[in-house]
Each structure stands twice: as structure tokens, then as C-alpha cells.
mmCIF file of C-alpha atoms and ligand atoms in Angstrom:
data_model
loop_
_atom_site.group_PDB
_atom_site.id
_atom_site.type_symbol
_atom_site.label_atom_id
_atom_site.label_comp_id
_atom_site.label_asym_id
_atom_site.label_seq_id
_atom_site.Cartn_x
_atom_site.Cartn_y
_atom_site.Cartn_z
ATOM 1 C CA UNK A 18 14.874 -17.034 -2.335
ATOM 2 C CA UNK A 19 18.329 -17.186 -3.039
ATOM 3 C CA UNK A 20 19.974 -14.636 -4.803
ATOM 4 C CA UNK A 21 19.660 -15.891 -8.471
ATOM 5 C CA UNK A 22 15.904 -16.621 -8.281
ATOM 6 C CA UNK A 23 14.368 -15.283 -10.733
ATOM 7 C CA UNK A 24 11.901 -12.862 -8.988
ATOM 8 C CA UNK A 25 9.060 -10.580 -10.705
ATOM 9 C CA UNK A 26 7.590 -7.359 -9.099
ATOM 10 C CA UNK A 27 4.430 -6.729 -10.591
ATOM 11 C CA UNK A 28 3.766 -2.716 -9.974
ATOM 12 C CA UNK A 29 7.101 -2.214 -10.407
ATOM 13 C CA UNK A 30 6.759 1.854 -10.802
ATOM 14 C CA UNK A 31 4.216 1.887 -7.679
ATOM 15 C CA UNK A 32 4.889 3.264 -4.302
ATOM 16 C CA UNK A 33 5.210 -0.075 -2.805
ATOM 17 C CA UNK A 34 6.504 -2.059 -5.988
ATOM 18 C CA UNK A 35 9.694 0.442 -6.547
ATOM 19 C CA UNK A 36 10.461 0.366 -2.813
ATOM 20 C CA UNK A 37 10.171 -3.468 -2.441
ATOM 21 C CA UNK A 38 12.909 -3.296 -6.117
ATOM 22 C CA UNK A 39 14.740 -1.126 -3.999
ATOM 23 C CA UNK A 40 14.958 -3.494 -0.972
ATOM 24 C CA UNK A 41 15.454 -6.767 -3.267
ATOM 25 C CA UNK A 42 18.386 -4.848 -5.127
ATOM 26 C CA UNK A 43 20.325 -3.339 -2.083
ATOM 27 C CA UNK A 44 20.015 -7.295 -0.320
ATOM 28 C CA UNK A 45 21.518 -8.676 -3.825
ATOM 29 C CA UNK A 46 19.292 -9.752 -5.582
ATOM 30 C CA UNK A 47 20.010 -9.787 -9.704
ATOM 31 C CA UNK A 48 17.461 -11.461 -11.519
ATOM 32 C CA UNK A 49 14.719 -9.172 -11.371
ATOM 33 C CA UNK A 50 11.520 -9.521 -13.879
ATOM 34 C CA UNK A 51 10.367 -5.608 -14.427
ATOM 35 C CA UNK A 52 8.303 -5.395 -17.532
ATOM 36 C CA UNK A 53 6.809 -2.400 -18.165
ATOM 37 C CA UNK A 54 2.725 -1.475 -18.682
ATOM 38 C CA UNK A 55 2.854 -1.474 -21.973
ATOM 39 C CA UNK A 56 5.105 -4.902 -22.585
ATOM 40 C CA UNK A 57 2.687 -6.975 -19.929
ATOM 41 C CA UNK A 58 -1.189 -4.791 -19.266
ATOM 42 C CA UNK A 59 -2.028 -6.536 -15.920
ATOM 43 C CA UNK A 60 -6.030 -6.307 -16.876
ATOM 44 C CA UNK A 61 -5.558 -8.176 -19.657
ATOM 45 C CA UNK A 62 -5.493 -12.008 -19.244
ATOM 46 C CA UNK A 63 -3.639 -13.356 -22.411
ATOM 47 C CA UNK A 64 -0.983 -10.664 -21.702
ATOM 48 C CA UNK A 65 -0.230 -11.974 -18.301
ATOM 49 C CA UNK A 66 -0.503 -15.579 -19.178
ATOM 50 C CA UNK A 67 1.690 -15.059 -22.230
ATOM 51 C CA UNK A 68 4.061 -13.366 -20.067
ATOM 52 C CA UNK A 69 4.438 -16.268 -16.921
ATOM 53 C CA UNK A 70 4.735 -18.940 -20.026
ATOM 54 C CA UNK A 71 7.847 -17.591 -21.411
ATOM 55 C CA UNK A 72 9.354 -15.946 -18.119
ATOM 56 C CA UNK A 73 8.681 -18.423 -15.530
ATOM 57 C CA UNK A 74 8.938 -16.313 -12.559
ATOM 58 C CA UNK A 75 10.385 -18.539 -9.270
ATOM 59 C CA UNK A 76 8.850 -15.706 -6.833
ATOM 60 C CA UNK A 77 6.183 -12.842 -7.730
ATOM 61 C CA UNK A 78 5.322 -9.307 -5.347
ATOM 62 C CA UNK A 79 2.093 -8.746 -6.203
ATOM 63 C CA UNK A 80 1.808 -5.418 -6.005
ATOM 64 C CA UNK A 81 0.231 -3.465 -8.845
ATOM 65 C CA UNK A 82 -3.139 -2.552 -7.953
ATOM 66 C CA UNK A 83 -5.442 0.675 -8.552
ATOM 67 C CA UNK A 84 -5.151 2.521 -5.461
ATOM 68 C CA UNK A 85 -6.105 6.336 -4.745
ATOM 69 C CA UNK A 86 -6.967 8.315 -1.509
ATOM 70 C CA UNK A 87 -10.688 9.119 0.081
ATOM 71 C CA UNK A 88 -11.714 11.273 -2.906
ATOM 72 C CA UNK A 89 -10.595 8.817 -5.498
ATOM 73 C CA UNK A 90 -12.431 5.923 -4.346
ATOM 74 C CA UNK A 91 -16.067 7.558 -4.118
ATOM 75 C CA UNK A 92 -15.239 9.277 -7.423
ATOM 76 C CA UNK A 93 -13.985 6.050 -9.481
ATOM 77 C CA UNK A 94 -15.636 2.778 -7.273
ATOM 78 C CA UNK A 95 -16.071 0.454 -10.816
ATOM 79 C CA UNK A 96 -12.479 1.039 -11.800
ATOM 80 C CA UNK A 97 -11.466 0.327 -8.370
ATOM 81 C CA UNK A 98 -13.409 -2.677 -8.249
ATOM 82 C CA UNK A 99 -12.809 -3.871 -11.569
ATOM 83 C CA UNK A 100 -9.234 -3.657 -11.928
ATOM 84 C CA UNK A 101 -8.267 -4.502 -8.903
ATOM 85 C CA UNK A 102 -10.180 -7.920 -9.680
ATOM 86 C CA UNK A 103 -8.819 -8.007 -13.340
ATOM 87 C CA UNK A 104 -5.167 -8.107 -12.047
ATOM 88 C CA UNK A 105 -5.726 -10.438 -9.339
ATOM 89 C CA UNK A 106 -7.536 -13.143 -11.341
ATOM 90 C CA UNK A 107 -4.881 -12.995 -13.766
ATOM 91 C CA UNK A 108 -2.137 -12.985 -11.670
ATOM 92 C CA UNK A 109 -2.766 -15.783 -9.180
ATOM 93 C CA UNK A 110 -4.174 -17.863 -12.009
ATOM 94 C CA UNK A 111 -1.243 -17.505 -14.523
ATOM 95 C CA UNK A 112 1.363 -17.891 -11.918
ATOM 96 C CA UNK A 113 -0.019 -21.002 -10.521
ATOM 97 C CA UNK A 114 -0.207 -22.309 -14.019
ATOM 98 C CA UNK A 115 3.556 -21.322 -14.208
ATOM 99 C CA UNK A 116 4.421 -23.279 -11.316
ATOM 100 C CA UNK A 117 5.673 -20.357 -9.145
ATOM 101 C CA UNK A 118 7.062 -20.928 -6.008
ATOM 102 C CA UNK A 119 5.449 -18.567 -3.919
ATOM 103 C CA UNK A 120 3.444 -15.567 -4.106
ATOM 104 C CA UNK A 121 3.013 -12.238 -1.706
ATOM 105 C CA UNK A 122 -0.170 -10.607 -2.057
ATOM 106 C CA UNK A 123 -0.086 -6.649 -1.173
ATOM 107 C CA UNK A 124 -3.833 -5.963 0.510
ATOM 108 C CA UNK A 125 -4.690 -3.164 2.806
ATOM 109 C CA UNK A 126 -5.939 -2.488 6.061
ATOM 110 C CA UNK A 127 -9.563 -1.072 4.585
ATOM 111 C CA UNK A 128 -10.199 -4.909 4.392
ATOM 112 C CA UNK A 129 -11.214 -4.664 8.060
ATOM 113 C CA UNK A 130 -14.965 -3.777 8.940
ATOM 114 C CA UNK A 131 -15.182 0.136 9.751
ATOM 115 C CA UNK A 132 -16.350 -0.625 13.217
ATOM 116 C CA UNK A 133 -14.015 -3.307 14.207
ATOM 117 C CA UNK A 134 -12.361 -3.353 17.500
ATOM 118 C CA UNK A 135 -8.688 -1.405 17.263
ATOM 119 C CA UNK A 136 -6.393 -2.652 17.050
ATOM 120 C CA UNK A 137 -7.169 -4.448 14.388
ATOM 121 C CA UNK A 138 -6.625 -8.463 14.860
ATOM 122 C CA UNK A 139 -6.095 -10.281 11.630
ATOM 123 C CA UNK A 140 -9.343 -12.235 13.029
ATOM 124 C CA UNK A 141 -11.404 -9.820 12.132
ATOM 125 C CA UNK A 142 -11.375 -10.227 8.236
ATOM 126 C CA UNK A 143 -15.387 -10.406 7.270
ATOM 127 C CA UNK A 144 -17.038 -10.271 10.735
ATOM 128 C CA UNK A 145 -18.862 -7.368 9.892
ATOM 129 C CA UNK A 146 -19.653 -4.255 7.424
ATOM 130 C CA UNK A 147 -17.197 -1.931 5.383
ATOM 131 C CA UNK A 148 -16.637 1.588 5.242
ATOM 132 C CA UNK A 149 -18.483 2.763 2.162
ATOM 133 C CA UNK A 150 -15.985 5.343 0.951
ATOM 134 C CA UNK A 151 -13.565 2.464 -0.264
ATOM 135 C CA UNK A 152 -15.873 -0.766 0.143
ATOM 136 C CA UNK A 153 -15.409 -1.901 -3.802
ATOM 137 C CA UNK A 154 -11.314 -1.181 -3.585
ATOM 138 C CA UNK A 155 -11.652 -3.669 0.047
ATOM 139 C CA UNK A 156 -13.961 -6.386 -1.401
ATOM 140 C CA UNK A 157 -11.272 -6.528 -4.501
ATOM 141 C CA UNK A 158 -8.312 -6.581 -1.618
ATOM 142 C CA UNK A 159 -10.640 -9.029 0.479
ATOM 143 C CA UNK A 160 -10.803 -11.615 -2.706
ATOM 144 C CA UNK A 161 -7.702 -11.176 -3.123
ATOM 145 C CA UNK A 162 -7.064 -12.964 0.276
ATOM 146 C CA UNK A 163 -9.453 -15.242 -0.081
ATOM 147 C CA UNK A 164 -8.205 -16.454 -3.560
ATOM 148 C CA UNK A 165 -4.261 -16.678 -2.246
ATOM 149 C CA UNK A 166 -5.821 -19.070 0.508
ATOM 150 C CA UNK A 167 -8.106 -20.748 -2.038
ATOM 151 C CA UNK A 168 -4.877 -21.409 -4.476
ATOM 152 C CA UNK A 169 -3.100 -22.588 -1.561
ATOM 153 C CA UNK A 170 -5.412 -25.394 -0.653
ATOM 154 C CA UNK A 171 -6.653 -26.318 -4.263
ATOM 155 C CA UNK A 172 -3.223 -26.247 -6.368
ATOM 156 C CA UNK A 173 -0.643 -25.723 -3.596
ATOM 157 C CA UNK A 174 0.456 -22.357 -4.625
ATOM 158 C CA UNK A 175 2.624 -21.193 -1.697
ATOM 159 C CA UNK A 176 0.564 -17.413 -1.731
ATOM 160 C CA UNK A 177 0.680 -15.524 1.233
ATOM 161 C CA UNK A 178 -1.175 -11.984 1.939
ATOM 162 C CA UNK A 179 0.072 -9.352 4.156
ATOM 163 C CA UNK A 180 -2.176 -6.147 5.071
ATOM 164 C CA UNK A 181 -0.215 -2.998 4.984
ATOM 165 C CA UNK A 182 -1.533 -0.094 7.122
ATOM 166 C CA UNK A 183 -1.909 3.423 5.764
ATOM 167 C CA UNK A 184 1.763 3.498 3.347
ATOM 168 C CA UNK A 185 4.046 6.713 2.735
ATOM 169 C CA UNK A 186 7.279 7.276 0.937
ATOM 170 C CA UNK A 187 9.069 8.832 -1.954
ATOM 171 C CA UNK A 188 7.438 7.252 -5.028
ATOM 172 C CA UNK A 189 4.106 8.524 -3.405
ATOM 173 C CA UNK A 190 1.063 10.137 -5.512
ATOM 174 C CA UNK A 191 0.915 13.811 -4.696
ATOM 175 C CA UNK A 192 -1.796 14.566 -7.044
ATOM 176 C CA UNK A 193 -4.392 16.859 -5.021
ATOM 177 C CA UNK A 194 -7.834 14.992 -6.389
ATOM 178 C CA UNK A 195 -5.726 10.973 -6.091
ATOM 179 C CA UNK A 196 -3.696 11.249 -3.324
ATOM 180 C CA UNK A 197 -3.652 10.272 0.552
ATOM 181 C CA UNK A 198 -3.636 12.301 2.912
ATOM 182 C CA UNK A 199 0.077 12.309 3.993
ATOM 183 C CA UNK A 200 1.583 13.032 0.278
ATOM 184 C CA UNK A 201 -1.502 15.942 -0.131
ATOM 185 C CA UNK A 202 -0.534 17.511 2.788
ATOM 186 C CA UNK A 203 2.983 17.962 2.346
ATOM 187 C CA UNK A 204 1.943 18.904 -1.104
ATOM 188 C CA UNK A 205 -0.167 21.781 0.176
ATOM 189 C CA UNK A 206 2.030 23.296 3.102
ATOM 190 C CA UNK A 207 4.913 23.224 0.340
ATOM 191 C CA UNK A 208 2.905 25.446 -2.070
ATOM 192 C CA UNK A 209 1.617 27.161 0.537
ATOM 193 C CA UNK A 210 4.997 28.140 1.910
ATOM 194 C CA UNK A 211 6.336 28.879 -1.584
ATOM 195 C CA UNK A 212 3.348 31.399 -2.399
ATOM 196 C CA UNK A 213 3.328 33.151 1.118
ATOM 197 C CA UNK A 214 -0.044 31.908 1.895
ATOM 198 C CA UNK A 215 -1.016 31.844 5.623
ATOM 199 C CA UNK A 216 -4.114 29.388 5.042
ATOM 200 C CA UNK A 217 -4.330 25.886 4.438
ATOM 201 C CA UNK A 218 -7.490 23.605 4.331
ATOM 202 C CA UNK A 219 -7.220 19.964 5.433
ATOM 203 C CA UNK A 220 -10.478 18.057 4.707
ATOM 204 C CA UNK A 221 -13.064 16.269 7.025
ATOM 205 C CA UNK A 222 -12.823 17.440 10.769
ATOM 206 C CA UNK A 223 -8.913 16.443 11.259
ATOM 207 C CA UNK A 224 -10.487 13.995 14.500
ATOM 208 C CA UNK A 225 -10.304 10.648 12.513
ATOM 209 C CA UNK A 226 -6.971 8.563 13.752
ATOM 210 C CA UNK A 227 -4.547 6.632 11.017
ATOM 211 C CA UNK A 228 -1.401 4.868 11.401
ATOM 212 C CA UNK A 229 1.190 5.560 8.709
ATOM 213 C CA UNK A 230 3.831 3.274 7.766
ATOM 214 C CA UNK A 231 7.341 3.896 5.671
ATOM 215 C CA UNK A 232 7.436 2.046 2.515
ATOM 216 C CA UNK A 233 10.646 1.451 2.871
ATOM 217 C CA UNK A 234 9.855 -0.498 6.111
ATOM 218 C CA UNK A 235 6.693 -2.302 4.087
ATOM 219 C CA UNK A 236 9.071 -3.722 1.378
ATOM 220 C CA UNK A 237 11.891 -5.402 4.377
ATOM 221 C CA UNK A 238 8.584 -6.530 6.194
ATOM 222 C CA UNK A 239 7.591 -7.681 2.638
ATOM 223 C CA UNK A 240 10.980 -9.889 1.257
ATOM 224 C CA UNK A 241 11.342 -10.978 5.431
ATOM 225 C CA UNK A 242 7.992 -12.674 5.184
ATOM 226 C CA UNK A 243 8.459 -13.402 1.468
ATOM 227 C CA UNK A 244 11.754 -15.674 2.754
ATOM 228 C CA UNK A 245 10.230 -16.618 6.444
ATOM 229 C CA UNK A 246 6.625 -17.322 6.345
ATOM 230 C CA UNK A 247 4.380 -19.479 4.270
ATOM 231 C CA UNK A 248 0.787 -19.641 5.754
ATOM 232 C CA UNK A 249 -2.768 -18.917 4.685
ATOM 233 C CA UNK A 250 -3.334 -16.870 7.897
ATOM 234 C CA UNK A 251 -2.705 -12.933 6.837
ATOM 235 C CA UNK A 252 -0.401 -10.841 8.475
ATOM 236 C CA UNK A 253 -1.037 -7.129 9.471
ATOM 237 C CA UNK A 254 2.206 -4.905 8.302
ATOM 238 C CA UNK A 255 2.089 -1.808 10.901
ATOM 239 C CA UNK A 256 4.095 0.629 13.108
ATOM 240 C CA UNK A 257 1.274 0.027 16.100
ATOM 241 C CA UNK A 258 0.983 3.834 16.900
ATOM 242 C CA UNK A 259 -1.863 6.252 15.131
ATOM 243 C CA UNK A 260 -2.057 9.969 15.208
ATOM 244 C CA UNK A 261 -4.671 12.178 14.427
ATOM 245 C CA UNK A 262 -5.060 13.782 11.115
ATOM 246 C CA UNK A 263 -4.808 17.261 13.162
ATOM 247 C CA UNK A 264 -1.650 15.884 14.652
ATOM 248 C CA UNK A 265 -0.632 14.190 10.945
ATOM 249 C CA UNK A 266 -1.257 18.304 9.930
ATOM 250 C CA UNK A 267 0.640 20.028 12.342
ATOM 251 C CA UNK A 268 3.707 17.815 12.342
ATOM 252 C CA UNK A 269 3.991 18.180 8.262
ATOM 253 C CA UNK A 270 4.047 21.868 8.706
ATOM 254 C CA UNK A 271 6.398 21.945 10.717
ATOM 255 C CA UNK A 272 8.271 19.484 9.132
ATOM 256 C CA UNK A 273 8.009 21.645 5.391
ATOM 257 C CA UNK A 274 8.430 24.912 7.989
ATOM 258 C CA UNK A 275 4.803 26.037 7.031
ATOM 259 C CA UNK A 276 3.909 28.510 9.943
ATOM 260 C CA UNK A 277 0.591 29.769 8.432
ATOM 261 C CA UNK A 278 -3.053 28.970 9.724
ATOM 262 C CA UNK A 279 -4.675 25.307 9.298
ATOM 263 C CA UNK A 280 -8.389 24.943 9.011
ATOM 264 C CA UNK A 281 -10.821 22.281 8.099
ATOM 265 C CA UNK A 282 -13.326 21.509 5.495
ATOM 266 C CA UNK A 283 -16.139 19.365 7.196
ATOM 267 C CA UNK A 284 -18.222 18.913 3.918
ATOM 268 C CA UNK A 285 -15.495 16.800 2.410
ATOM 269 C CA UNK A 286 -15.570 12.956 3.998
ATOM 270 C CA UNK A 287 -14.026 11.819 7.006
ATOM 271 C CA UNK A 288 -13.708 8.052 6.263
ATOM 272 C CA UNK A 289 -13.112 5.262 9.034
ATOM 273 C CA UNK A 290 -13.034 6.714 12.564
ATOM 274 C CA UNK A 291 -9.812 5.139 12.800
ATOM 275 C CA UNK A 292 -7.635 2.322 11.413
ATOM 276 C CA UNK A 293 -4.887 1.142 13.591
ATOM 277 C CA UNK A 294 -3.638 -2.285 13.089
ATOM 278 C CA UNK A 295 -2.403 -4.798 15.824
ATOM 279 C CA UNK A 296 1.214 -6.332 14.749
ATOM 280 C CA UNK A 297 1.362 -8.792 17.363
ATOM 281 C CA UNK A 298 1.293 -11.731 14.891
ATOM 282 C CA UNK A 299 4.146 -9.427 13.005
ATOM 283 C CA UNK A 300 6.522 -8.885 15.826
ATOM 284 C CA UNK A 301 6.168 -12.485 17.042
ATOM 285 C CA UNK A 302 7.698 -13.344 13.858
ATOM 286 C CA UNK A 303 10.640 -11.662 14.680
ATOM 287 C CA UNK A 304 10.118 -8.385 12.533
ATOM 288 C CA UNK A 305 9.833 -4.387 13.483
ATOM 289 C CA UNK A 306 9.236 -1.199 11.331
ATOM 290 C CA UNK A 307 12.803 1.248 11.870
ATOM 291 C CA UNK A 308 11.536 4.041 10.576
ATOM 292 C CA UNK A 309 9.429 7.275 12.897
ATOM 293 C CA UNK A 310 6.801 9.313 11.601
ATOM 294 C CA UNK A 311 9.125 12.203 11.521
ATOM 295 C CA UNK A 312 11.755 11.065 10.210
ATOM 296 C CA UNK A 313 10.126 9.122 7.236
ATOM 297 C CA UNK A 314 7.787 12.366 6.516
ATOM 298 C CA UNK A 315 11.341 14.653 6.544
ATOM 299 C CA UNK A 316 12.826 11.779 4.075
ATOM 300 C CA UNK A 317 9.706 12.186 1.699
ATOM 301 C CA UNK A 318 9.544 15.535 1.872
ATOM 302 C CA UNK A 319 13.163 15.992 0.652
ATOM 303 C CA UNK A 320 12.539 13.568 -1.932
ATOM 304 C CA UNK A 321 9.580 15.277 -3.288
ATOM 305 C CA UNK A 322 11.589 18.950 -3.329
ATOM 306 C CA UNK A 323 14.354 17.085 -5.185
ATOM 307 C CA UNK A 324 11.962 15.174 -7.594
ATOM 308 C CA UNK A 325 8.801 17.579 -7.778
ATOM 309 C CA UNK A 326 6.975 14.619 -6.708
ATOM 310 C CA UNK A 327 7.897 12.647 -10.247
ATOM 311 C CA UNK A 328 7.033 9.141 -10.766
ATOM 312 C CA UNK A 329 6.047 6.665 -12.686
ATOM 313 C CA UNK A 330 2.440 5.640 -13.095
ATOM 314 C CA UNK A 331 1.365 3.068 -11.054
HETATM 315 P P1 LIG B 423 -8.339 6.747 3.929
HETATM 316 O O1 LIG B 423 -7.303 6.375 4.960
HETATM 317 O O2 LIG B 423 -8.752 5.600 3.074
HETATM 318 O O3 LIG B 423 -9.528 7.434 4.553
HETATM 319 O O4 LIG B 423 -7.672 7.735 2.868
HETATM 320 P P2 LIG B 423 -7.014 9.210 2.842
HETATM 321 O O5 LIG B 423 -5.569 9.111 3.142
HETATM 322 O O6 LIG B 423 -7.379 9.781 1.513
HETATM 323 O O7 LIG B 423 -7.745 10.073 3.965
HETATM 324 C C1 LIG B 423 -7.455 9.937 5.326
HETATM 325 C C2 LIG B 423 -8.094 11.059 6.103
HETATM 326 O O8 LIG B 423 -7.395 12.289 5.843
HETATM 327 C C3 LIG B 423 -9.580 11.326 5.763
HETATM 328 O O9 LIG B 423 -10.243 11.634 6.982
HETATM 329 C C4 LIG B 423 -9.472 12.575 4.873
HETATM 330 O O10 LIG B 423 -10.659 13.346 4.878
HETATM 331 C C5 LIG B 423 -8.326 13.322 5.555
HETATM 332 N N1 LIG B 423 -7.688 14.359 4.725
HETATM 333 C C6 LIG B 423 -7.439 15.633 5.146
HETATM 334 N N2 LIG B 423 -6.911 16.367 4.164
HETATM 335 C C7 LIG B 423 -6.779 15.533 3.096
HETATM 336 C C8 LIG B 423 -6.280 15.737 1.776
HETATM 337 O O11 LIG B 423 -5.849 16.829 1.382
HETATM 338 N N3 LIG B 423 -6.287 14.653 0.947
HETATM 339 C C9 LIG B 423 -6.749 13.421 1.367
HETATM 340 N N4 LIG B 423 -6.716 12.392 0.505
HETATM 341 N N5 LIG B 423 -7.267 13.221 2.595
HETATM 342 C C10 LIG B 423 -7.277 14.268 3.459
#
């Protein structure tokens, strides 16, 4: 990419698609596609083909998708599925009838079977079950890989997927019943503060393990493969360390200065026993995340005090 390429960001108002807008406007980069929902729906396949026709796009971030936390994903599994699917197929086919360049896919690191070895080796894509309480948002992610390396050897298209671990970062969803687990928690040791209350329930058992990544760092890792690495092969995006949810807990209270009691709701799920992926393939590429747990979670939590947690719909 050079800086006058003509570049689109699809999920623009996202978590990941504002911070990756962010990154490609701080490096320099001018000529950046952002339509909103309503001038280009993403489900809907004339929209997007009408849209790569006239535009053109050199380089596309594909990174709208319909994403949501534990609770979200059991409650809403045929949205998830569907359009999740809807915006890939229309995406990867309309921009290889465009003649893009190249194309990053955003996937996740639920694409990995729940009982897979940790850390989790790129290898292990499909050698063995799901975890159920996101399986229909993973098998949209998973042919979402398997149609950027499909496009690649039938057309050409230069599309290459990367599999973010757990993501954080202002721009976040802090609604209660949506959210993950990072944003809700800060969320609730806020209000909790605020009101005076001394009790604060974290669901599941607070044992499973998750590795949380800035979004900040996610969008460099993102335009640094974007300009660096063209291969069907995915490629894990991680900080290589996991914590516990207790630990996640007790270091957001103290980071929002929440001194009251913690406890845990067992009847609500606990998801994958852990998720940690390995960035070997990552760091032998020449790339490392800069940003610590605590330091990214004080960053968000300022921005959500400043904000009230505002942003656009993703
Ligand atoms: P996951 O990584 O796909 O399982 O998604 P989440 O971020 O939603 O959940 C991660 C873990 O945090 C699960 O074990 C949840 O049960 C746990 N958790 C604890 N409290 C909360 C909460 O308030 N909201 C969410 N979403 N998860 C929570």
C-alpha cells in the first residue's frame, strides 16, 4: 500500500474497524473508503456489488462482522450464523470481481476446536469439535478462511486471514446482555463504585483462562501484515500470556478503584476452558503487541468515563 491507495474498511464504526482507521490515518494514509450502514448494508449483495463497481477499492479490511460476548451467541446463533455468512459471501465475491489487490480477513480465535492443545497452533484449524456456545459465529469465521484461501487459488485474489485473540479497546460494546467480558466488567465495578455497592457478580466460576489483546495493537498487527505478508496459511494475532477471569476481575477493580466484594454466578456459562493462542508464526514475522493488560484496561477505562461507553453500531 502506498499512501494514495485507495483503501476501504468495511466495519468502519466497529471495535476493530475504527481502530485499524485510526492506525491507517496516524501512518498517512488519505484515501480512505468509509461508507456508512445505511449508504452500503453489508447483508445485502447488490448493495455491496454496486458499491466495489463504482469505488474500486485497491485494498479492503474486512472487518464488519456480527460479534457479541458468551450470552449473545447462545441467545442469537441464526443471526450470528447468517450474517456473518451474508457479509462474507458478498464481500470476497464483489471485491474479487473488482479486481482488488488484496484482502485481510478479521476471524477469531473461537475457530479453534474447544479442546485443542494451548497454545493454539494455526495447525489446528478443523482437527476436531467446537465449543457450542459460539459454534455458528466460528463455522461463519471458519468459511471465512476457507473462502479467502479458496479465492486465492481459483481467481488469485491476494486474501489473507489473521485470527485475533480475545480483543479490547475504546470503541468496545459495554452493553451488559452483548458484551465480553472485559468491557462488562469494567462496566459493572464502575457502577458499582458510583452507587456505593460492595457486591459485584462475575458469571461462570471465574477458573476459565483468556488472553486479551489491545485493539490498538490488532489494527498495527493488521496494516503490518496487510503490507508484509501474502499467504493462504492464517496467522494467530496474540499477546501469548492468559489470565484467569478471577485474575481479569480483580485487576479491573482495582484498576476502576472498586474495593467491594466479587462473587460468582455458576449457573451462567463458562465457555472454552481456555483460549490462548501461540504467535510464533506472528513474531517470526517480525511483529509484537506493545501494549500490557494494565495499561490497555486503564486506557479503556478512561475512555469509557470520558465517552460513557458511546459508539457507533457495529
Ligand atoms: P468468550 O471468550 O467467547 O467465552 O466470551 P466472553 O468474553 O463473553 O466470556 C468470557 C468468560 O468471561 C466466560 O467464562 C464468561 O462466563 C465470563 N464472564 C464473567 N463475567 C462476565 C460478564 O459480565 N459478561 C461476559 N460476557 N462474560 C463474563
Amino acid at each position: 500500500m502506498d499512501k494514495s491507495s485507495l483503501i476501504y474498511v468495511a466495519g468502519h464504526r466497529g471495535l476493530v474497524g475504527s481502530a485499524i482507521l485510526r492506525r491507517l490515518q496516524s501512518a498517512g494514509f488519505e484515501n480512505l473508503l468509509t461508507p456508512s450502514r445505511t449508504e452500503v448494508d453489508l447483508t445485502d449483495q447488490y448493495a455491496v456489488e454496486g458499491f466495489f463497481d463504482c469505488e474500486r477499492p485497491e485494498y479492503v479490511f474486512l472487518a464488519a462482522a456480527k460479534v457479541g460476548g458468551i450470552l449473545a451467541n447462545s441467545t442469537y446463533p441464526a443471526d450470528f450464523i447468517l450474517q456473518n455468512l451474508q457479509v462474507e459471501t458478498n464481500v470476497f465475491d464483489s471485491a474479487r470481481r473488482a479486481g482488488v489487490k488484496k484482502l485481510l480477513f478479521l476471524g477469531s480465535s473461537c475457530i479453534y476446536p474447544k479442546l485443542a492443545l494451548q497454545p493454539l497452533k494455526e495447525e489446528y484449524l478443523l482437527t476436531g469439535p467446537l465449543e457450542p456456545t459460539n459454534e455458528p459465529y466460528a463455522v461463519a469465521k471458519i468459511a471465512g478462511i476457507v473462502m479467502a484461501q479458496s479465492f486465492r487459488r481459483q481467481y488469485g485474489l491476494d486474501a489473507i486471514s489473521i485470527m485475533p485473540t480475545n480483543l479490547y479497546g475504546p470503541g468496545d460494546n459495554f452493553d451488559l446482555e452483548t458484551s465480553h467480558v472485559l468491557p462488562a466488567l469494567i462496566r459493572k465495578f464502575h457502577e458499582a463504585k458510583l452507587a456505593g455497592e460492595w457486591r459485584v457478580t462475575v458469571w461462570g466460576t471465574g477458573t476459565p483462562r483468556r488472553e486479551f489483546l489491545h485493539v490498538d495493537d490488532l489494527a498495527d498487527a493488521a496494516v503490518f501484515l496487510m503490507e508484509r505478508y501474502s499467504s493462504e496459511k492464517i496467522v494467530n494475532v496474540g499477546v501469548g500470556e492468559d489470565v484467569s477471569i478471577g485474575e481479569l476481575a480483580a485487576l479491573i477493580a482495582d484498576v476502576v478503584g472498586y474495593e467491594g466484594e466479587i462473587v460468582y454466578d455458576p449457573s451462567k456459562p463458562d465457555g472454552t476452558p481456555r483460549k490462548l493462542l501461540d504467535i510464533t508464526r506472528l513474531a517470526r514475522l517480525g511483529w509484537e503487541p506493545k501494549i500490557g493488560l494494565r495499561e490497555g484496561i486503564e486506557q479503556t477505562y478512561r475512555w469509557y468515563v470520558e465517552t460513557g461507553g458511546m459508539r457507533g453500531d457495529d
